[in-house]
Amino acid sequence: MTDYISPWMTDELKALRDVARQFFEREAAPRMAEWSEQRYVDRDFWLQAGELGLLCPTVPEEYGGPGGNILHQVVITQEQSRAVEKGWGNNVHSGVVTDYILKYGTEEQRLKWLPSMIGGRIIGAIAMTEPNAGSDVRAMTGKARREGDEYVINAAKTFITNGQTADLVIVAVKLENPEDSDADPKAITLIAVEADRPGFSRGAPLRKIGQHAADTSELFFTDCRVPVANRIGAEGAGFPALMTQMPQERLILAVNAVVQTEKALQLTLEYTKDRKVFGKPLYQQQNTRFVLAECATLAKAARLFLDHCIVAIGEGRLDNETAAMAKWWLSDVQCKVLDECVQLFGGYGYMEEYPIARMYADSRVQKVYGGANEIMKEIIARTL
């Protein structure tokens, strides 16, 4: 699909694509080994990205943002995925946290936090997952009780992207004493917590089998007091907000899946045409050609479906079930193609210095986070 141009791509988006591509290749790719070792991306990189306008592209100009839309975030995500592993947590910062504040926050909250998020001076995270509550969000046990003009939060969260470096964390909890005495006891409320609040602490960066540069941590809230003014949206309105935002979050995961699939195919084509086996290039072996033909077919179908979803979200009509289809199927394709590509690399495919090996390790969690793929199928099945 070398001559294929996505139907949603415009000249403006191409210009952004070029800026993002050059930035990631110049500033990120050379530092990936360092970031992988320390398990997080340095703060100065966030500031550099902010200066270039690569953070929070959907924020309107009135808050200091570029006034773009989700397509701008998609372009930035694609170029990050092409250049480096999914180590930088901008998709959560810009594609998730920003939109919660924009859509459900107060004007005071937008003015207080968004300008610094755009510049990279505040890094955002969202804390939903708990040790015993992942895809089953309603099973969370984290609590907050209201005392006057404050909430007192007690919760333990895990697998939190940007957890180690975040300055602002939107935490999902259940209220012990909601204002409405008849409120659903399982209802979820979203509260923004600044990282310098007493009672907030972080565990060490979690050591994962892949995505080593991705800042992933446990977060702890122990009698952490936060002003009621920090609540995002109404009491008990967290779950509907989470569900409303999920199609966008899952689309971003699907974007990563397709770009990594395309990149794996490209790397493997180059390798098999150069690598000689039994006196001729590996690519000339019929099995190799057939495997790559299958991978190319999957990659093309994946790209076309992804572009269908991107057009839909750009027009405000990407529904939850289609986003679930994209998330599970495209991540499944990613893992299948990468497995085939690693096999064609032979022993070298298992060596960390080869990008294909790192991509293989990075890919597996795509079928887990953002809602496990089994949950995606349940969402789809309910609409049939």
Tab-separated table of C-alpha atoms in Angstrom:
chain	number	residue	atom	x	y	z
A	1	MET	CA	0.000	0.000	0.000
A	2	THR	CA	2.918	2.315	-0.665
A	3	ASP	CA	0.806	4.604	-2.857
A	4	TYR	CA	-2.234	4.510	-0.602
A	5	ILE	CA	-3.306	7.781	1.037
A	6	SER	CA	-5.842	7.670	3.845
A	7	PRO	CA	-9.086	9.423	2.878
A	8	TRP	CA	-9.017	11.590	5.998
A	9	MET	CA	-5.508	12.928	5.366
A	10	THR	CA	-5.387	16.640	4.450
A	11	ASP	CA	-2.526	18.964	3.541
A	12	GLU	CA	-2.652	20.421	7.049
A	13	LEU	CA	-2.418	16.982	8.611
A	14	LYS	CA	0.431	16.036	6.268
A	15	ALA	CA	2.363	19.096	7.491
A	16	LEU	CA	1.783	18.031	11.103
A	17	ARG	CA	2.814	14.494	10.182
A	18	ASP	CA	6.118	15.721	8.782
A	19	VAL	CA	6.860	17.825	11.871
A	20	ALA	CA	6.028	14.941	14.205
A	21	ARG	CA	8.037	12.421	12.171
A	22	GLN	CA	11.155	14.568	12.135
A	23	PHE	CA	10.806	15.283	15.855
A	24	PHE	CA	10.477	11.635	16.877
A	25	GLU	CA	13.304	10.505	14.623
A	26	ARG	CA	15.606	13.283	15.807
A	27	GLU	CA	14.776	13.581	19.504
A	28	ALA	CA	13.161	10.307	20.576
A	29	ALA	CA	14.708	7.429	18.655
A	30	PRO	CA	18.298	8.061	19.887
A	31	ARG	CA	17.115	8.128	23.527
A	32	MET	CA	14.912	5.035	23.568
A	33	ALA	CA	17.580	2.795	25.123
A	34	GLU	CA	18.116	5.282	27.955
A	35	TRP	CA	14.399	5.622	28.576
A	36	SER	CA	13.899	1.875	28.464
A	37	GLU	CA	16.555	1.409	31.134
A	38	GLN	CA	15.084	4.024	33.495
A	39	ARG	CA	11.476	3.017	32.687
A	40	TYR	CA	10.186	6.508	31.880
A	41	VAL	CA	10.590	9.345	29.380
A	42	ASP	CA	12.474	12.419	30.588
A	43	ARG	CA	10.624	15.623	31.404
A	44	ASP	CA	12.624	17.704	28.948
A	45	PHE	CA	11.200	15.657	26.080
A	46	TRP	CA	7.674	16.610	27.160
A	47	LEU	CA	8.699	20.266	27.165
A	48	GLN	CA	10.224	19.953	23.694
A	49	ALA	CA	7.025	18.345	22.384
A	50	GLY	CA	4.997	21.124	23.962
A	51	GLU	CA	7.076	23.781	22.246
A	52	LEU	CA	6.388	22.120	18.878
A	53	GLY	CA	2.625	21.900	19.494
A	54	LEU	CA	2.548	18.099	19.727
A	55	LEU	CA	0.669	18.016	23.047
A	56	CYS	CA	-3.078	18.319	23.554
A	57	PRO	CA	-3.938	19.148	19.910
A	58	THR	CA	-7.700	19.121	20.593
A	59	VAL	CA	-7.563	21.998	23.100
A	60	PRO	CA	-9.197	25.203	21.787
A	61	GLU	CA	-7.153	28.344	21.291
A	62	GLU	CA	-8.897	30.082	24.207
A	63	TYR	CA	-6.968	27.798	26.564
A	64	GLY	CA	-3.706	28.153	24.680
A	65	GLY	CA	-4.168	25.076	22.492
A	66	PRO	CA	-3.894	24.657	18.721
A	67	GLY	CA	-7.649	24.192	18.281
A	68	GLY	CA	-7.382	20.920	16.396
A	69	ASN	CA	-9.430	17.745	16.565
A	70	ILE	CA	-8.986	14.021	17.088
A	71	LEU	CA	-7.447	13.613	13.617
A	72	HIS	CA	-4.487	15.710	14.750
A	73	GLN	CA	-3.979	13.341	17.688
A	74	VAL	CA	-4.207	10.354	15.341
A	75	VAL	CA	-1.435	11.781	13.148
A	76	ILE	CA	0.856	12.364	16.139
A	77	THR	CA	0.124	8.853	17.438
A	78	GLN	CA	0.938	7.288	14.066
A	79	GLU	CA	4.273	9.013	13.803
A	80	GLN	CA	5.270	8.143	17.358
A	81	SER	CA	4.417	4.497	16.693
A	82	ARG	CA	6.425	4.470	13.461
A	83	ALA	CA	9.543	5.953	15.033
A	84	VAL	CA	9.754	4.368	18.482
A	85	GLU	CA	8.134	1.849	20.773
A	86	LYS	CA	4.998	2.940	22.616
A	87	GLY	CA	7.018	4.364	25.466
A	88	TRP	CA	5.847	7.943	25.613
A	89	GLY	CA	2.523	8.426	27.413
A	90	ASN	CA	1.260	11.275	25.265
A	91	ASN	CA	-1.759	9.291	24.118
A	92	VAL	CA	-3.037	9.224	27.701
A	93	HIS	CA	-1.954	12.788	28.436
A	94	SER	CA	-3.311	14.361	25.245
A	95	GLY	CA	-5.866	11.830	24.044
A	96	VAL	CA	-7.525	10.970	27.355
A	97	VAL	CA	-6.865	13.276	30.321
A	98	THR	CA	-7.155	16.436	28.245
A	99	ASP	CA	-10.555	15.457	26.896
A	100	TYR	CA	-11.960	14.613	30.328
A	101	ILE	CA	-11.068	18.102	31.505
A	102	LEU	CA	-12.373	19.691	28.306
A	103	LYS	CA	-15.691	17.824	28.249
A	104	TYR	CA	-16.518	17.351	31.918
A	105	GLY	CA	-14.382	19.862	33.790
A	106	THR	CA	-15.329	23.348	34.936
A	107	GLU	CA	-14.109	26.521	33.277
A	108	GLU	CA	-11.893	27.127	36.299
A	109	GLN	CA	-10.319	23.681	35.884
A	110	ARG	CA	-9.700	24.213	32.173
A	111	LEU	CA	-7.986	27.536	32.793
A	112	LYS	CA	-5.995	26.113	35.698
A	113	TRP	CA	-4.580	22.959	34.102
A	114	LEU	CA	-4.844	22.956	30.312
A	115	PRO	CA	-2.260	25.658	29.457
A	116	SER	CA	0.418	23.824	31.440
A	117	MET	CA	-0.604	20.467	29.962
A	118	ILE	CA	-0.241	21.925	26.466
A	119	GLY	CA	3.277	23.095	27.297
A	120	GLY	CA	4.339	19.836	28.939
A	121	ARG	CA	4.776	21.484	32.334
A	122	ILE	CA	1.968	19.319	33.756
A	123	ILE	CA	1.860	15.633	32.796
A	124	GLY	CA	-1.528	13.975	33.105
A	125	ALA	CA	-2.586	10.446	34.064
A	126	ILE	CA	-5.870	8.667	34.730
A	127	ALA	CA	-6.136	6.064	37.488
A	128	MET	CA	-8.917	3.527	37.067
A	129	THR	CA	-7.365	0.062	37.278
A	130	GLU	CA	-6.939	-1.554	40.683
A	131	PRO	CA	-5.226	-4.819	41.688
A	132	ASN	CA	-8.600	-6.593	41.662
A	133	ALA	CA	-10.478	-4.429	39.148
A	134	GLY	CA	-9.240	-4.133	35.570
A	135	SER	CA	-11.689	-4.588	32.704
A	136	ASP	CA	-14.476	-4.835	35.306
A	137	VAL	CA	-14.341	-1.139	36.186
A	138	ARG	CA	-17.365	-1.270	38.479
A	139	ALA	CA	-15.554	-3.730	40.748
A	140	MET	CA	-13.146	-1.033	41.957
A	141	THR	CA	-13.026	-0.518	45.725
A	142	GLY	CA	-11.201	2.817	45.922
A	143	LYS	CA	-13.195	5.205	48.118
A	144	ALA	CA	-13.589	8.879	48.833
A	145	ARG	CA	-15.667	10.493	51.546
A	146	ARG	CA	-16.749	14.097	51.634
A	147	GLU	CA	-15.741	16.221	54.591
A	148	GLY	CA	-16.951	19.767	54.116
A	149	ASP	CA	-15.296	21.245	51.048
A	150	GLU	CA	-12.882	18.335	50.634
A	151	TYR	CA	-12.851	14.723	49.526
A	152	VAL	CA	-10.666	12.305	51.485
A	153	ILE	CA	-9.435	9.583	49.120
A	154	ASN	CA	-8.254	6.097	50.042
A	155	ALA	CA	-7.390	3.947	47.040
A	156	ALA	CA	-4.663	1.840	45.456
A	157	LYS	CA	-4.336	1.911	41.662
A	158	THR	CA	-2.041	-0.081	39.404
A	159	PHE	CA	-0.773	-0.254	35.798
A	160	ILE	CA	-1.126	3.541	35.558
A	161	THR	CA	0.436	5.094	32.458
A	162	ASN	CA	2.480	8.220	33.320
A	163	GLY	CA	2.135	7.202	36.962
A	164	GLN	CA	5.763	7.862	37.851
A	165	THR	CA	5.960	11.347	36.316
A	166	ALA	CA	2.368	12.625	36.419
A	167	ASP	CA	1.667	15.968	38.049
A	168	LEU	CA	-2.109	15.584	37.771
A	169	VAL	CA	-4.008	12.316	38.148
A	170	ILE	CA	-7.716	11.859	37.472
A	171	VAL	CA	-8.650	9.126	39.928
A	172	ALA	CA	-11.849	7.067	39.759
A	173	VAL	CA	-13.435	6.259	43.122
A	174	LYS	CA	-16.727	5.385	44.771
A	175	LEU	CA	-18.182	7.831	47.283
A	176	GLU	CA	-18.892	6.694	50.829
A	177	ASN	CA	-21.318	9.539	51.493
A	178	PRO	CA	-22.700	10.982	48.252
A	179	GLU	CA	-24.918	14.052	48.408
A	180	ASP	CA	-27.784	11.996	47.002
A	181	SER	CA	-28.646	9.438	49.663
A	182	ASP	CA	-30.361	7.274	47.027
A	183	ALA	CA	-27.312	7.230	44.765
A	184	ASP	CA	-26.067	3.956	43.292
A	185	PRO	CA	-23.385	2.635	45.706
A	186	LYS	CA	-21.449	1.342	42.687
A	187	ALA	CA	-21.452	4.750	40.986
A	188	ILE	CA	-18.022	6.120	40.110
A	189	THR	CA	-16.840	9.680	40.621
A	190	LEU	CA	-13.792	11.289	38.988
A	191	ILE	CA	-11.539	13.539	41.065
A	192	ALA	CA	-8.358	15.273	39.903
A	193	VAL	CA	-5.458	14.964	42.332
A	194	GLU	CA	-2.296	17.059	42.130
A	195	ALA	CA	0.814	15.000	42.791
A	196	ASP	CA	2.059	17.283	45.574
A	197	ARG	CA	-0.981	16.537	47.778
A	198	PRO	CA	-0.161	14.912	51.149
A	199	GLY	CA	-1.324	11.305	51.152
A	200	PHE	CA	-0.424	10.699	47.492
A	201	SER	CA	2.507	8.385	46.773
A	202	ARG	CA	3.913	6.231	43.995
A	203	GLY	CA	5.414	2.772	43.855
A	204	ALA	CA	8.544	2.033	41.857
A	205	PRO	CA	8.183	1.869	38.050
A	206	LEU	CA	6.666	-1.488	37.157
A	207	ARG	CA	8.976	-3.836	35.262
A	208	LYS	CA	7.106	-5.167	32.240
A	209	ILE	CA	8.071	-7.706	29.600
A	210	GLY	CA	7.671	-5.038	26.910
A	211	GLN	CA	7.161	-1.304	26.436
A	212	HIS	CA	10.050	-0.720	28.818
A	213	ALA	CA	10.197	3.030	28.258
A	214	ALA	CA	6.529	3.376	29.135
A	215	ASP	CA	6.112	4.960	32.561
A	216	THR	CA	3.804	2.507	34.350
A	217	SER	CA	3.352	2.603	38.122
A	218	GLU	CA	1.260	1.823	41.153
A	219	LEU	CA	-0.343	4.852	42.801
A	220	PHE	CA	-1.507	5.122	46.403
A	221	PHE	CA	-3.954	7.555	47.973
A	222	THR	CA	-3.941	7.431	51.773
A	223	ASP	CA	-6.282	9.923	53.438
A	224	CYS	CA	-5.437	12.187	50.519
A	225	ARG	CA	-7.406	15.415	50.845
A	226	VAL	CA	-8.544	17.150	47.669
A	227	PRO	CA	-10.883	20.159	47.269
A	228	VAL	CA	-14.392	19.385	46.057
A	229	ALA	CA	-13.579	21.893	43.300
A	230	ASN	CA	-11.256	19.229	41.837
A	231	ARG	CA	-14.130	16.873	41.014
A	232	ILE	CA	-14.448	16.235	37.259
A	233	GLY	CA	-18.163	16.264	36.445
A	234	ALA	CA	-20.981	15.450	38.842
A	235	GLU	CA	-20.889	12.977	41.690
A	236	GLY	CA	-21.575	9.472	40.383
A	237	ALA	CA	-21.185	10.537	36.747
A	238	GLY	CA	-17.788	8.930	36.246
A	239	PHE	CA	-18.844	5.658	34.632
A	240	PRO	CA	-20.943	7.269	31.853
A	241	ALA	CA	-18.035	9.636	31.186
A	242	LEU	CA	-15.595	6.723	31.022
A	243	MET	CA	-17.838	4.840	28.607
A	244	THR	CA	-18.344	7.912	26.415
A	245	GLN	CA	-14.589	8.385	26.077
A	246	MET	CA	-13.782	4.707	25.485
A	247	PRO	CA	-14.320	4.695	21.679
A	248	GLN	CA	-11.643	7.359	21.306
A	249	GLU	CA	-9.246	5.593	23.666
A	250	ARG	CA	-9.715	2.290	21.853
A	251	LEU	CA	-9.247	3.912	18.471
A	252	ILE	CA	-5.853	5.215	19.607
A	253	LEU	CA	-4.873	1.651	20.551
A	254	ALA	CA	-6.063	0.501	17.126
A	255	VAL	CA	-3.908	3.161	15.452
A	256	ASN	CA	-0.848	1.824	17.255
A	257	ALA	CA	-1.767	-1.723	16.255
A	258	VAL	CA	-1.994	-0.962	12.540
A	259	VAL	CA	1.149	1.149	12.393
A	260	GLN	CA	3.128	-1.557	14.193
A	261	THR	CA	1.694	-4.190	11.816
A	262	GLU	CA	2.782	-2.165	8.797
A	263	LYS	CA	6.203	-1.504	10.290
A	264	ALA	CA	6.747	-5.192	11.105
A	265	LEU	CA	5.892	-6.159	7.532
A	266	GLN	CA	8.279	-3.557	6.124
A	267	LEU	CA	11.166	-4.646	8.389
A	268	THR	CA	10.614	-8.306	7.548
A	269	LEU	CA	10.445	-7.715	3.815
A	270	GLU	CA	13.776	-5.886	3.982
A	271	TYR	CA	15.347	-8.607	6.117
A	272	THR	CA	14.167	-11.567	4.040
A	273	LYS	CA	15.340	-9.975	0.814
A	274	ASP	CA	18.793	-9.436	2.306
A	275	ARG	CA	19.195	-12.626	4.368
A	276	LYS	CA	20.521	-15.607	2.397
A	277	VAL	CA	19.472	-19.178	3.202
A	278	PHE	CA	20.692	-22.167	1.178
A	279	GLY	CA	22.433	-19.837	-1.235
A	280	LYS	CA	19.563	-17.515	-2.087
A	281	PRO	CA	17.577	-14.730	-0.405
A	282	LEU	CA	15.103	-15.987	2.194
A	283	TYR	CA	12.383	-14.095	0.344
A	284	GLN	CA	12.732	-16.427	-2.626
A	285	GLN	CA	11.636	-19.396	-0.528
A	286	GLN	CA	7.996	-20.112	-1.314
A	287	ASN	CA	6.969	-20.428	2.323
A	288	THR	CA	8.421	-17.018	3.100
A	289	ARG	CA	6.582	-15.428	0.196
A	290	PHE	CA	3.292	-17.040	1.190
A	291	VAL	CA	3.617	-15.984	4.829
A	292	LEU	CA	4.405	-12.412	3.834
A	293	ALA	CA	1.529	-12.410	1.340
A	294	GLU	CA	-0.815	-13.328	4.181
A	295	CYS	CA	0.694	-10.661	6.441
A	296	ALA	CA	0.407	-8.040	3.699
A	297	THR	CA	-3.256	-8.916	3.208
A	298	LEU	CA	-3.958	-8.565	6.911
A	299	ALA	CA	-2.066	-5.269	7.059
A	300	LYS	CA	-4.026	-3.841	4.136
A	301	ALA	CA	-7.387	-4.947	5.529
A	302	ALA	CA	-6.397	-3.558	8.927
A	303	ARG	CA	-5.458	-0.177	7.462
A	304	LEU	CA	-8.715	0.112	5.511
A	305	PHE	CA	-10.818	-0.753	8.568
A	306	LEU	CA	-8.828	1.659	10.719
A	307	ASP	CA	-9.305	4.458	8.206
A	308	HIS	CA	-13.039	3.742	8.181
A	309	CYS	CA	-13.043	4.215	11.966
A	310	ILE	CA	-10.913	7.366	11.794
A	311	VAL	CA	-13.309	8.931	9.280
A	312	ALA	CA	-16.208	7.972	11.558
A	313	ILE	CA	-14.692	9.517	14.685
A	314	GLY	CA	-13.770	12.631	12.736
A	315	GLU	CA	-17.456	12.982	11.860
A	316	GLY	CA	-18.556	12.218	15.419
A	317	ARG	CA	-20.200	8.877	14.630
A	318	LEU	CA	-17.802	6.180	15.853
A	319	ASP	CA	-19.988	3.967	18.037
A	320	ASN	CA	-18.829	1.864	20.952
A	321	GLU	CA	-19.249	-1.505	19.242
A	322	THR	CA	-17.265	-0.507	16.139
A	323	ALA	CA	-14.489	0.876	18.345
A	324	ALA	CA	-14.518	-2.439	20.224
A	325	MET	CA	-14.236	-4.301	16.905
A	326	ALA	CA	-11.266	-2.150	15.948
A	327	LYS	CA	-9.543	-2.586	19.294
A	328	TRP	CA	-9.780	-6.371	19.496
A	329	TRP	CA	-9.323	-7.294	15.849
A	330	LEU	CA	-6.532	-4.892	15.001
A	331	SER	CA	-4.563	-5.776	18.123
A	332	ASP	CA	-5.084	-9.448	17.263
A	333	VAL	CA	-3.795	-8.834	13.731
A	334	GLN	CA	-0.801	-6.987	15.181
A	335	CYS	CA	0.135	-9.929	17.381
A	336	LYS	CA	-0.393	-12.488	14.602
A	337	VAL	CA	1.707	-10.615	12.069
A	338	LEU	CA	4.486	-9.920	14.543
A	339	ASP	CA	4.619	-13.580	15.495
A	340	GLU	CA	5.034	-14.552	11.841
A	341	CYS	CA	7.673	-11.880	11.317
A	342	VAL	CA	9.713	-12.966	14.322
A	343	GLN	CA	9.667	-16.509	12.950
A	344	LEU	CA	11.068	-15.315	9.623
A	345	PHE	CA	13.874	-13.482	11.416
A	346	GLY	CA	14.895	-16.776	12.997
A	347	GLY	CA	17.206	-16.525	16.007
A	348	TYR	CA	17.794	-12.833	15.333
A	349	GLY	CA	14.100	-12.223	15.881
A	350	TYR	CA	14.624	-13.125	19.525
A	351	MET	CA	17.488	-10.682	20.069
A	352	GLU	CA	16.613	-7.409	21.799
A	353	GLU	CA	18.883	-5.341	19.560
A	354	TYR	CA	16.576	-6.118	16.636
A	355	PRO	CA	13.492	-3.845	16.555
A	356	ILE	CA	11.264	-6.758	15.582
A	357	ALA	CA	11.991	-8.474	18.919
A	358	ARG	CA	11.112	-5.372	20.927
A	359	MET	CA	7.971	-4.848	18.873
A	360	TYR	CA	6.948	-8.442	19.547
A	361	ALA	CA	7.298	-7.991	23.309
A	362	ASP	CA	5.544	-4.614	23.191
A	363	SER	CA	2.570	-5.926	21.256
A	364	ARG	CA	1.171	-8.516	23.634
A	365	VAL	CA	-0.389	-6.086	26.105
A	366	GLN	CA	-2.414	-4.504	23.301
A	367	LYS	CA	-4.895	-7.366	23.710
A	368	VAL	CA	-5.177	-6.653	27.435
A	369	TYR	CA	-5.301	-2.945	28.225
A	370	GLY	CA	-8.059	-0.582	27.167
A	371	GLY	CA	-10.446	-3.422	28.028
A	372	ALA	CA	-9.403	-7.028	27.404
A	373	ASN	CA	-10.292	-8.345	23.947
A	374	GLU	CA	-12.772	-10.753	25.516
A	375	ILE	CA	-14.641	-7.741	26.892
A	376	MET	CA	-14.591	-6.163	23.433
A	377	LYS	CA	-16.318	-9.235	22.014
A	378	GLU	CA	-18.947	-9.088	24.749
A	379	ILE	CA	-19.645	-5.434	23.899
A	380	ILE	CA	-20.092	-6.376	20.250
A	381	ALA	CA	-22.232	-9.422	21.013
A	382	ARG	CA	-24.701	-7.324	23.008
A	383	THR	CA	-25.497	-5.314	19.876
A	384	LEU	CA	-26.115	-8.282	17.573
